[in-house]
Coordinates of N, CA and C in Angstrom, one line a residue:
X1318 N -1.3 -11.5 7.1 CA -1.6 -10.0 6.8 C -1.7 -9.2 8.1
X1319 N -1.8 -10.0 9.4 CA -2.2 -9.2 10.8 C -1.1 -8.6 11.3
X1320 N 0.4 -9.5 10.5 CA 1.3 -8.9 11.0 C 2.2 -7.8 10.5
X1321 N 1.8 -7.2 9.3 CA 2.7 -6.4 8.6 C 2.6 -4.6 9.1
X1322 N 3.3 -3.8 9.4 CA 3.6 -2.6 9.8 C 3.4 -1.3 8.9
X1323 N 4.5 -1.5 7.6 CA 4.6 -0.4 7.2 C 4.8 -1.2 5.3
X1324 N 4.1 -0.3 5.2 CA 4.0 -0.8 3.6 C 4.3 0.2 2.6
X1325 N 5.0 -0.1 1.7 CA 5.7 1.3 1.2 C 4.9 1.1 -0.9
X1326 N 4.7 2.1 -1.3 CA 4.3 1.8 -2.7 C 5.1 2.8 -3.6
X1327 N 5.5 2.1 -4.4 CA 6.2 2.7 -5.5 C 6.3 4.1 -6.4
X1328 N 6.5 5.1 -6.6 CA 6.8 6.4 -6.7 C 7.6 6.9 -7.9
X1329 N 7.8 6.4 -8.6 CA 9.4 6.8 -9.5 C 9.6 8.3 -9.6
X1330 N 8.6 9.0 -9.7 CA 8.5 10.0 -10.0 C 9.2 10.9 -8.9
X1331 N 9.1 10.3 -7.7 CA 9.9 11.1 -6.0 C 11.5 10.2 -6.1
X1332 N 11.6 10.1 -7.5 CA 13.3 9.6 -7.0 C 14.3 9.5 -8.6
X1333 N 13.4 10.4 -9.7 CA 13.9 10.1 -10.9 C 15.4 9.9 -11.2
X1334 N 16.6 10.1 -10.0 CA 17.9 9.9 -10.3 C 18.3 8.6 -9.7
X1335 N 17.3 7.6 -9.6 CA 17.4 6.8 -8.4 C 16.7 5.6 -9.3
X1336 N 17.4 4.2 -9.1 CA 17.3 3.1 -9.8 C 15.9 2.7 -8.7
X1337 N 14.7 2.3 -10.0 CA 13.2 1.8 -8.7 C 13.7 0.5 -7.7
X1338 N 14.6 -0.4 -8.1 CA 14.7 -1.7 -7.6 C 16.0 -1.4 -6.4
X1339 N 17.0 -0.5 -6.6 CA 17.8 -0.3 -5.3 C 17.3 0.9 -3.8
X1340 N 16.0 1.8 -4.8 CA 15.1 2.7 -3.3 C 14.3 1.4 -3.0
X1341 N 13.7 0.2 -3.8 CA 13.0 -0.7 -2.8 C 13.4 -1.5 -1.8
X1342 N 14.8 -1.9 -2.5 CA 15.5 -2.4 -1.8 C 16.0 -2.0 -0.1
X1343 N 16.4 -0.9 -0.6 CA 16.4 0.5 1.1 C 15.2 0.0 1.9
X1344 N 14.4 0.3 0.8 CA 12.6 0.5 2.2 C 12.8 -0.8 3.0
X1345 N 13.2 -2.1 2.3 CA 13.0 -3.4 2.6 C 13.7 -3.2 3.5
X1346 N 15.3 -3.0 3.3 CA 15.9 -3.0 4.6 C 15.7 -2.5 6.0
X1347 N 14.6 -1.6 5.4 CA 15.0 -0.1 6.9 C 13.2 -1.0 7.3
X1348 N 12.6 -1.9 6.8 CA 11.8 -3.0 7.7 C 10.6 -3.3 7.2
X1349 N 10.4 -2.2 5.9 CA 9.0 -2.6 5.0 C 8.7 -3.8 4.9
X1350 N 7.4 -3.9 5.2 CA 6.9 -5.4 5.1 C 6.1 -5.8 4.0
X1351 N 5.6 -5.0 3.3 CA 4.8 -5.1 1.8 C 5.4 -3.8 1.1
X1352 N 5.3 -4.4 -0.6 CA 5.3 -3.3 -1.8 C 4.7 -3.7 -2.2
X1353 N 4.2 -2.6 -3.1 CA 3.6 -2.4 -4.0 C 4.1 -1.9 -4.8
X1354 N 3.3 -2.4 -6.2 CA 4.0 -1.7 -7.8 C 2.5 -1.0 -8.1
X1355 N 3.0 0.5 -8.1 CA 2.1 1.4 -8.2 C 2.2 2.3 -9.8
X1356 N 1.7 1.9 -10.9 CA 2.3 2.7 -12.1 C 1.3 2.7 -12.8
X1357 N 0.8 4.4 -13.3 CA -0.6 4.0 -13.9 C -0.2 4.7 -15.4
X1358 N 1.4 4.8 -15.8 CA 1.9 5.2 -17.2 C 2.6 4.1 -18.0
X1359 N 3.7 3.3 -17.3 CA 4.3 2.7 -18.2 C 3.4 1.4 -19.1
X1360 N 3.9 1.3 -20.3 CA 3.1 0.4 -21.2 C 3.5 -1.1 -20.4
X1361 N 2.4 -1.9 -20.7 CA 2.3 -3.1 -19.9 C 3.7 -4.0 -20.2
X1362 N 4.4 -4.0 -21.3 CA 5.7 -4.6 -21.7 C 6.6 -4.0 -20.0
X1363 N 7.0 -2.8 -20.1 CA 7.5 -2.0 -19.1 C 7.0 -2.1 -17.6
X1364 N 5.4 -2.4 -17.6 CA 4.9 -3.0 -15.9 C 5.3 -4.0 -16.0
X1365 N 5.2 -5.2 -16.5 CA 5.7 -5.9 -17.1 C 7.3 -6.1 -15.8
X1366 N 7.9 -6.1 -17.1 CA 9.5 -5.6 -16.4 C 9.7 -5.2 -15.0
X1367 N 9.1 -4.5 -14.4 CA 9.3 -3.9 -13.3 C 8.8 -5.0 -12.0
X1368 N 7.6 -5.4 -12.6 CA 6.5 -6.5 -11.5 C 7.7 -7.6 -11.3
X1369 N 8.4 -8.1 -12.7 CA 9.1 -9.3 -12.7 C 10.5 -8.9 -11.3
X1370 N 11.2 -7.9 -11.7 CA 12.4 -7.3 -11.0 C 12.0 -6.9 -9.5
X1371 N 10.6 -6.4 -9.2 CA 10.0 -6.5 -8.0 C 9.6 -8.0 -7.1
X1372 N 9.3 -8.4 -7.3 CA 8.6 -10.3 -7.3 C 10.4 -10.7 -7.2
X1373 N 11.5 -10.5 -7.4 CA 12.5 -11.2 -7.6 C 13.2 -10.6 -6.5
X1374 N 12.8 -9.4 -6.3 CA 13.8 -9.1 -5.0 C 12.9 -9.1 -3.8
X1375 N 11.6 -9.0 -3.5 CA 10.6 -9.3 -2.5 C 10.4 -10.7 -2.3
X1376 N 10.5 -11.5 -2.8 CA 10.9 -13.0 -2.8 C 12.0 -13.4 -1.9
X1377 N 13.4 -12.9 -2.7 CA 14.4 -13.0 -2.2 C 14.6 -12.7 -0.6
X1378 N 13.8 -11.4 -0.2 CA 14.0 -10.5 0.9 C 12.7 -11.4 1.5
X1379 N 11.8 -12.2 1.4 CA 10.3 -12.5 2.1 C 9.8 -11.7 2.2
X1380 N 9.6 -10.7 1.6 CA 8.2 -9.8 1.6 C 7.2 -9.5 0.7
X1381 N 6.2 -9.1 1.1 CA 4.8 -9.4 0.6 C 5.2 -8.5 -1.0
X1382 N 4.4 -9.1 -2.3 CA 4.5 -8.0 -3.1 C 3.4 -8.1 -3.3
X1383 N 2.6 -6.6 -3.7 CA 1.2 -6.9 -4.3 C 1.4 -5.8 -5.7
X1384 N 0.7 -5.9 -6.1 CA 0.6 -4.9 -7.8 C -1.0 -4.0 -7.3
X1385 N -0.6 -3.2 -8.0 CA -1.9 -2.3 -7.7 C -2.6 -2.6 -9.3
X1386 N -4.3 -2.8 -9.1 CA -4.8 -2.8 -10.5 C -4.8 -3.6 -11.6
X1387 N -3.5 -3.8 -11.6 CA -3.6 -4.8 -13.0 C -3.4 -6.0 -12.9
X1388 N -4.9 -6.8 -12.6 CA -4.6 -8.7 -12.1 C -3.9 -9.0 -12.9
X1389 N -3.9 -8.6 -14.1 CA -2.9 -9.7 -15.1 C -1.7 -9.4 -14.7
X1390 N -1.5 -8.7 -14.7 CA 0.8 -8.6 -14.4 C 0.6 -9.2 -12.8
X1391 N -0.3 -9.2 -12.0 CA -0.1 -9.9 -10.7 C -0.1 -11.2 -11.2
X1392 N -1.1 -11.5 -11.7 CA -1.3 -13.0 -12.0 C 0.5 -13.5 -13.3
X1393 N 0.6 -12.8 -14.2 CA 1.4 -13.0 -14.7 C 3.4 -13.4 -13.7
X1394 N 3.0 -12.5 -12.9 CA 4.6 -12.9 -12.1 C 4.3 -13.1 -10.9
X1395 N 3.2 -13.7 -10.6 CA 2.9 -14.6 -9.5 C 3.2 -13.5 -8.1
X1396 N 2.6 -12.3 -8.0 CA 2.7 -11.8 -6.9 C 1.7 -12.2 -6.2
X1397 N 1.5 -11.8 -4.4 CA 1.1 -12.1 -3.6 C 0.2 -11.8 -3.9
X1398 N -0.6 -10.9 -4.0 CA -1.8 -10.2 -4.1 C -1.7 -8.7 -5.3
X1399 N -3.1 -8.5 -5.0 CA -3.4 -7.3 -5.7 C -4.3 -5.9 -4.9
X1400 N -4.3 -5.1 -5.3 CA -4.9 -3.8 -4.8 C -5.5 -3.0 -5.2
X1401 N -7.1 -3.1 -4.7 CA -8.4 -2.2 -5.9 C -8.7 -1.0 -5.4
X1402 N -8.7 0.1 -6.2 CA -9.5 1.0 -6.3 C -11.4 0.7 -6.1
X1403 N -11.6 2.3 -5.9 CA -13.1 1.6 -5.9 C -13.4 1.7 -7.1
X1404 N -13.1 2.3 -8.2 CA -13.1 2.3 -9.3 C -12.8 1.3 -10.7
X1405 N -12.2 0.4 -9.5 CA -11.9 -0.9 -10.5 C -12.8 -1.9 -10.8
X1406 N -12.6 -2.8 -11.2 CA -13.1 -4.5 -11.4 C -13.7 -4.6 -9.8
X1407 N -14.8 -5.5 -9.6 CA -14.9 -5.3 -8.3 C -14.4 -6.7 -7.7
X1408 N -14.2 -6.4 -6.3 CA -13.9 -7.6 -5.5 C -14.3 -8.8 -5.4
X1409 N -15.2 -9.0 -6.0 CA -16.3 -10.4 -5.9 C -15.9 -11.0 -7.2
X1410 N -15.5 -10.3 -8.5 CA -15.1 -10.7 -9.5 C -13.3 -10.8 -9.3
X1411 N -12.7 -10.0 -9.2 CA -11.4 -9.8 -8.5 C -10.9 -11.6 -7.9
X1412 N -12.0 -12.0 -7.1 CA -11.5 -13.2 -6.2 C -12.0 -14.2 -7.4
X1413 N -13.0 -14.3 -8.3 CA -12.9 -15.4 -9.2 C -11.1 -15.5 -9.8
X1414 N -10.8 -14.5 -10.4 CA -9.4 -14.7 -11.1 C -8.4 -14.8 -10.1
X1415 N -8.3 -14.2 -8.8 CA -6.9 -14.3 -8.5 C -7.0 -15.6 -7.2
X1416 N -8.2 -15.7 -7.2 CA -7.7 -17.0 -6.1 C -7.9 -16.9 -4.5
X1417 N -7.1 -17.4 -4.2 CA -6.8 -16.6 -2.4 C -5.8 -15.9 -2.4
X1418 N -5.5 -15.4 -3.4 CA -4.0 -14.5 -3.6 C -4.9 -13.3 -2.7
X1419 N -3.7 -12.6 -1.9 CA -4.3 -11.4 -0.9 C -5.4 -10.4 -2.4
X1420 N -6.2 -9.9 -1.3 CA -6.6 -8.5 -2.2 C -7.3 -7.4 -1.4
X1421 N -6.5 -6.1 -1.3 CA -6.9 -5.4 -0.6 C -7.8 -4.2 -1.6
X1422 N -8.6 -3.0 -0.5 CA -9.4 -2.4 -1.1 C -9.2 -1.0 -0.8
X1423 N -8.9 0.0 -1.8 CA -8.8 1.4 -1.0 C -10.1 1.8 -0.5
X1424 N -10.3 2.4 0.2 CA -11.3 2.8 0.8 C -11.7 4.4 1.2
X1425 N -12.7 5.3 1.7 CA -12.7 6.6 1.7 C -13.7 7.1 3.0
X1426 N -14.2 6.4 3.3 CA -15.6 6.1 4.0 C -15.9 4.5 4.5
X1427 N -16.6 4.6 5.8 CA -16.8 3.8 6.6 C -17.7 2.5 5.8
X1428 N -18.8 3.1 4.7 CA -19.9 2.2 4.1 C -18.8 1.3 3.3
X1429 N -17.6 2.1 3.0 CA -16.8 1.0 1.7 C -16.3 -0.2 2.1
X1430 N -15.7 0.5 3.8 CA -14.9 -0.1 4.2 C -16.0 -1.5 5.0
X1431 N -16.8 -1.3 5.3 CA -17.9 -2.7 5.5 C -18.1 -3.3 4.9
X1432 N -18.2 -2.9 3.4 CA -18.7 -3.5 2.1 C -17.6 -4.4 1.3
X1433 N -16.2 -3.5 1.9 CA -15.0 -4.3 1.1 C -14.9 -5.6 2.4
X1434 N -15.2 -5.3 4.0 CA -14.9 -6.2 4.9 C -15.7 -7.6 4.6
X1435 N -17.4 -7.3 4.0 CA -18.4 -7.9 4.1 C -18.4 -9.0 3.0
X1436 N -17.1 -8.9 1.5 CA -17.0 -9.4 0.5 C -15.8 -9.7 0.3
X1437 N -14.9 -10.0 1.5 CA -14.1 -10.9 1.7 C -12.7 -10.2 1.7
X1438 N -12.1 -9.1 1.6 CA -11.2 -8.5 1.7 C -9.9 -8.5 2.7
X1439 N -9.0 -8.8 2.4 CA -7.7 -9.1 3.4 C -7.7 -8.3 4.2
X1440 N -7.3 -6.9 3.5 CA -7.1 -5.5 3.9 C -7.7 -4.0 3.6
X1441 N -8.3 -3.5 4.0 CA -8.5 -2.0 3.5 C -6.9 -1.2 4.0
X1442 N -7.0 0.0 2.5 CA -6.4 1.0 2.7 C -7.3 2.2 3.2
X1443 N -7.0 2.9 4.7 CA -8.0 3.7 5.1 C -7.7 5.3 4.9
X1444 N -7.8 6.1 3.7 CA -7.4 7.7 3.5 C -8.0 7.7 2.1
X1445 N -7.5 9.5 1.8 CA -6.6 9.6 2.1 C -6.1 10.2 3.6
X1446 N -5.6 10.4 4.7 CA -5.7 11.0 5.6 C -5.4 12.5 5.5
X1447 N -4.4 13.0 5.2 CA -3.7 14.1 4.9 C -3.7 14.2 2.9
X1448 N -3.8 16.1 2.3 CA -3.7 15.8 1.0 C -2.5 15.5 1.0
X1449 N -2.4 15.2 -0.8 CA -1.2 14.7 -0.9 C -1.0 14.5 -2.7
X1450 N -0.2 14.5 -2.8 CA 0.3 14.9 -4.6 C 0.1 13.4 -4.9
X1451 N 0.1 12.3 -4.4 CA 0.3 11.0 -5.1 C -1.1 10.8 -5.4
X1452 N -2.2 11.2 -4.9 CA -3.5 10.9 -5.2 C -4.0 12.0 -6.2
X1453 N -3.7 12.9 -6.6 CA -4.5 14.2 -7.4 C -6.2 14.2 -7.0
X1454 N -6.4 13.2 -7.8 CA -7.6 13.0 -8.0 C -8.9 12.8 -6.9
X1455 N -8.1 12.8 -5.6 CA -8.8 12.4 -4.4 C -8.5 13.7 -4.1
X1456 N -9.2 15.0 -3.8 CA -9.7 16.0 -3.4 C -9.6 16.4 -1.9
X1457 N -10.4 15.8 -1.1 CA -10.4 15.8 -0.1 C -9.6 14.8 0.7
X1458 N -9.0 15.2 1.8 CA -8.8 14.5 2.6 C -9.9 13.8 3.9
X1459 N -9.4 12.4 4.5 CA -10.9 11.7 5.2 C -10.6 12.2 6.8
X1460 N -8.9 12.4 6.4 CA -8.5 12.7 8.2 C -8.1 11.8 8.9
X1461 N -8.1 12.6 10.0 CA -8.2 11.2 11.5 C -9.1 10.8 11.7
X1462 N -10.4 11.3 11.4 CA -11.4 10.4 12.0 C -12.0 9.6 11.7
X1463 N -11.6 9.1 10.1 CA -12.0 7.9 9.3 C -11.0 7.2 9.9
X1464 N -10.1 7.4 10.1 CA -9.3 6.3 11.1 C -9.4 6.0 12.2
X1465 N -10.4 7.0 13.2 CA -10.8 6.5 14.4 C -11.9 5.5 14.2
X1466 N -12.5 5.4 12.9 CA -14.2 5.4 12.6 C -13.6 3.8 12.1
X1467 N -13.1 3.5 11.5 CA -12.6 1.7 11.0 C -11.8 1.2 12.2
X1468 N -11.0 1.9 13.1 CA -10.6 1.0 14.3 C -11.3 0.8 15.3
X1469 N -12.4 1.6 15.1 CA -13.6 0.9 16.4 C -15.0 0.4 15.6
X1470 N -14.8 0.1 14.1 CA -16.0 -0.6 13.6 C -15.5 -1.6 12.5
X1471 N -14.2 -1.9 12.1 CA -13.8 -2.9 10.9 C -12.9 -3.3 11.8
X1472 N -13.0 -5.4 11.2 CA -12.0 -6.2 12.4 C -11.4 -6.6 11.3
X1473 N -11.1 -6.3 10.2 CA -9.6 -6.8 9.2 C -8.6 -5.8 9.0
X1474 N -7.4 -6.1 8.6 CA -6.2 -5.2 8.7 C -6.7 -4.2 8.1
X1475 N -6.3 -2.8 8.4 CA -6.1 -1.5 8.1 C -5.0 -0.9 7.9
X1476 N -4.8 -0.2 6.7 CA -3.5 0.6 6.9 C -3.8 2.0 6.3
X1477 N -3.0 3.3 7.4 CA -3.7 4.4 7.2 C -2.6 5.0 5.8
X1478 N -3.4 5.5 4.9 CA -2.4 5.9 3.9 C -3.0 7.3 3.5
X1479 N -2.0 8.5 2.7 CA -2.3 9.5 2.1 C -1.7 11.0 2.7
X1480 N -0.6 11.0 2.6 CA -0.1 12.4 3.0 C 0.6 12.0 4.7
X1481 N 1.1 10.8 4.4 CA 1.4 10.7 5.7 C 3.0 11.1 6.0
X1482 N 3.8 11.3 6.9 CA 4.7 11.7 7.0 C 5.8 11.7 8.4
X1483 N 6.7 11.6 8.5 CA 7.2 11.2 9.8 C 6.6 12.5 11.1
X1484 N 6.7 13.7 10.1 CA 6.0 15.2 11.1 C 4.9 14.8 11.6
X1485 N 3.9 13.2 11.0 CA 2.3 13.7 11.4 C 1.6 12.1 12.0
X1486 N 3.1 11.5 11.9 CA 2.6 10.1 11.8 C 1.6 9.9 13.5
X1487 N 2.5 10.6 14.3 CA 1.9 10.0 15.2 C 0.7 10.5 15.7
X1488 N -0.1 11.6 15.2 CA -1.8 11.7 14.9 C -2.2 10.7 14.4
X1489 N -1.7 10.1 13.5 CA -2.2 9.4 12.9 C -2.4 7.5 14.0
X1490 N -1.0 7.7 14.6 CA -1.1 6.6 15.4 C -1.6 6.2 16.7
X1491 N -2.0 8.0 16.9 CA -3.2 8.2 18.1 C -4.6 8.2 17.9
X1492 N -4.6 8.0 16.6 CA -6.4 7.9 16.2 C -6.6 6.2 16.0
X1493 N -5.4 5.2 16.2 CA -6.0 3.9 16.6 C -4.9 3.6 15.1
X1494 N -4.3 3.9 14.3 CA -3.6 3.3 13.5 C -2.2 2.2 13.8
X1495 N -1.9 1.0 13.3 CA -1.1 0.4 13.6 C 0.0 -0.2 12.4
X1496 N -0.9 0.2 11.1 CA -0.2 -0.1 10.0 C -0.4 1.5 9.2
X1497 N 1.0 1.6 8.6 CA 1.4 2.7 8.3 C 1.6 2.6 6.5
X1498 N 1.1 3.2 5.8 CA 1.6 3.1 4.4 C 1.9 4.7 3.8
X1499 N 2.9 4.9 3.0 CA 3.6 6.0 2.9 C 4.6 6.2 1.7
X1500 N 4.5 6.8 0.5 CA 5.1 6.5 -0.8 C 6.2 8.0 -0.9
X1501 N 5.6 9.2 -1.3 CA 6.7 9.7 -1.2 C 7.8 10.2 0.1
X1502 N 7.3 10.2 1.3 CA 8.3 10.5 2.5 C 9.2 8.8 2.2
X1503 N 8.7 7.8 1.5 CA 10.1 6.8 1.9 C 10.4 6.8 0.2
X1504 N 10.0 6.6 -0.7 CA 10.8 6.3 -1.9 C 11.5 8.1 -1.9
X1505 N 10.9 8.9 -1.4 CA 11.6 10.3 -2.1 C 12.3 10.8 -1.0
X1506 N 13.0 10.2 0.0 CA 14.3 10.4 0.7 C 14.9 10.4 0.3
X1507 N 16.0 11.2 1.0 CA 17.8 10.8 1.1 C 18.4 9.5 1.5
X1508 N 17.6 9.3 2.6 CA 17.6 7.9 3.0 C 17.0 7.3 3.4
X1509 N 16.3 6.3 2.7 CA 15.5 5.6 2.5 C 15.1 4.7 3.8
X1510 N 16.1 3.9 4.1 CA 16.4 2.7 4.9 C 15.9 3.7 6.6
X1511 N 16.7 4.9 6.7 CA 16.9 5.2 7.8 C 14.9 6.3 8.2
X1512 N 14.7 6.3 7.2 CA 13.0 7.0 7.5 C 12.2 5.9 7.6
X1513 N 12.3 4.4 7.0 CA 11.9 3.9 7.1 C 11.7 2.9 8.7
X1514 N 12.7 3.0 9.3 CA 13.7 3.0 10.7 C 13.0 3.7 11.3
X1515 N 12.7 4.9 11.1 CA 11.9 5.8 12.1 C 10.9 6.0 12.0
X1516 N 10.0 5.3 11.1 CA 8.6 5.2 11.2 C 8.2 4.0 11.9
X1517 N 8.8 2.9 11.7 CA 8.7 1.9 12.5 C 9.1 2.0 14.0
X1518 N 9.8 3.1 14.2 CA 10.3 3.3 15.8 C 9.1 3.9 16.5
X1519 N 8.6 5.1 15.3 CA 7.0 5.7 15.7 C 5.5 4.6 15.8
X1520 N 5.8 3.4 15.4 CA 4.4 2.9 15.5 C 5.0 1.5 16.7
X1521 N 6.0 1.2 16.8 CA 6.5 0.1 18.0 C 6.9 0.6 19.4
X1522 N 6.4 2.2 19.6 CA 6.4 2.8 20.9 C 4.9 2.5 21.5

């Protein structure tokens, strides 16, 4: 988990003329090192489907897949891990069912991000930083400074996520960030492969 860069999560909505499994495919190429299946509409038949077709080409490619939320479709097609809300099931229960399968924790604030470090957590997600349409529900943004505030007080992977963008990344990479996560600037490109290229050029400078 110490090694992965840029983690890209699923969007359909930023690419509706656009097959989900050939824009993941792009991200993988242009050097994503984790997906995520992010879907909080389709009926489980349909998550379902998608986790399977995900898991088969992140396999194929060696990259991490995790499912956001729903341990059963992780547990069902054997993905790497899973990814909680703080709203969800919680982590201590979370690790009875999935195992040592990864599990990461969104995070908002410094107390979460101790609490998810302190109860065994792979990875925190640290935002959102910037607003952003893929969260609605998260109101505020935490900024840069919650990202200065976990790279000089949490020692497990971080990745900064939430309105991030190739215009802002590198604020974001001067507040101590080294892992980047980012859903509509790479699923909702023109070109996928080649943003993805250039965010990885912005955090390997």
């Amino acid at each position: 988990m110490r090694d992965f860069r840029l983690y890209a999560i699923t969007g359909e909505q930023f690419h509706p003329n656009r097959d989900l499994i050939e824009v993941m495919e792009e991200a993988i190429q242009g050097g994503v090192d984790i997906i995520q299946l992010r879907d909080k509409t389709s009926a489980k038949p349909e998550l379902l489907r998608k986790a399977r077709a995900l898991r088969e080409l992140t396999r194929k490619h060696g990259v991490t897949f995790i499912v956001n939320d729903h341990i059963d479709v992780a547990m069902e097609v054997d993905a790497d891990g899973i990814h909680l809300g703080q709203g969800d099931v919680s982590l201590l229960d979370a690790r009875k069912i999935v195992g040592d399968k990864i599990i990461g924790i969104s995070t908002h604030a410094l107390q979460e991000a101790w609490l998810a470090q302190q109860q065994g957590a792979d990875y925190i997600g640290v935002g959102p930083v910037y607003r952003t349409a893929t969260k609605a529900d998260v109101v505020d943004p935490v900024g840069v400074s919650y990202v200065r505030e976990v790279t000089q007080h949490i020692r497990i992977p971080f990745v900064a996520i939430g309105g991030i963008k190739l215009n802002n990344v590198d604020e974001v990479i001067g507040a101590g960030a080294t892992r980047i996560c980012a859903v509509s600037e790479i699923v909702g490109s023109s070109d996928v492969k080649g943003t993805c290229e250039a965010f990885l050029s912005k955090l390997n400078k």
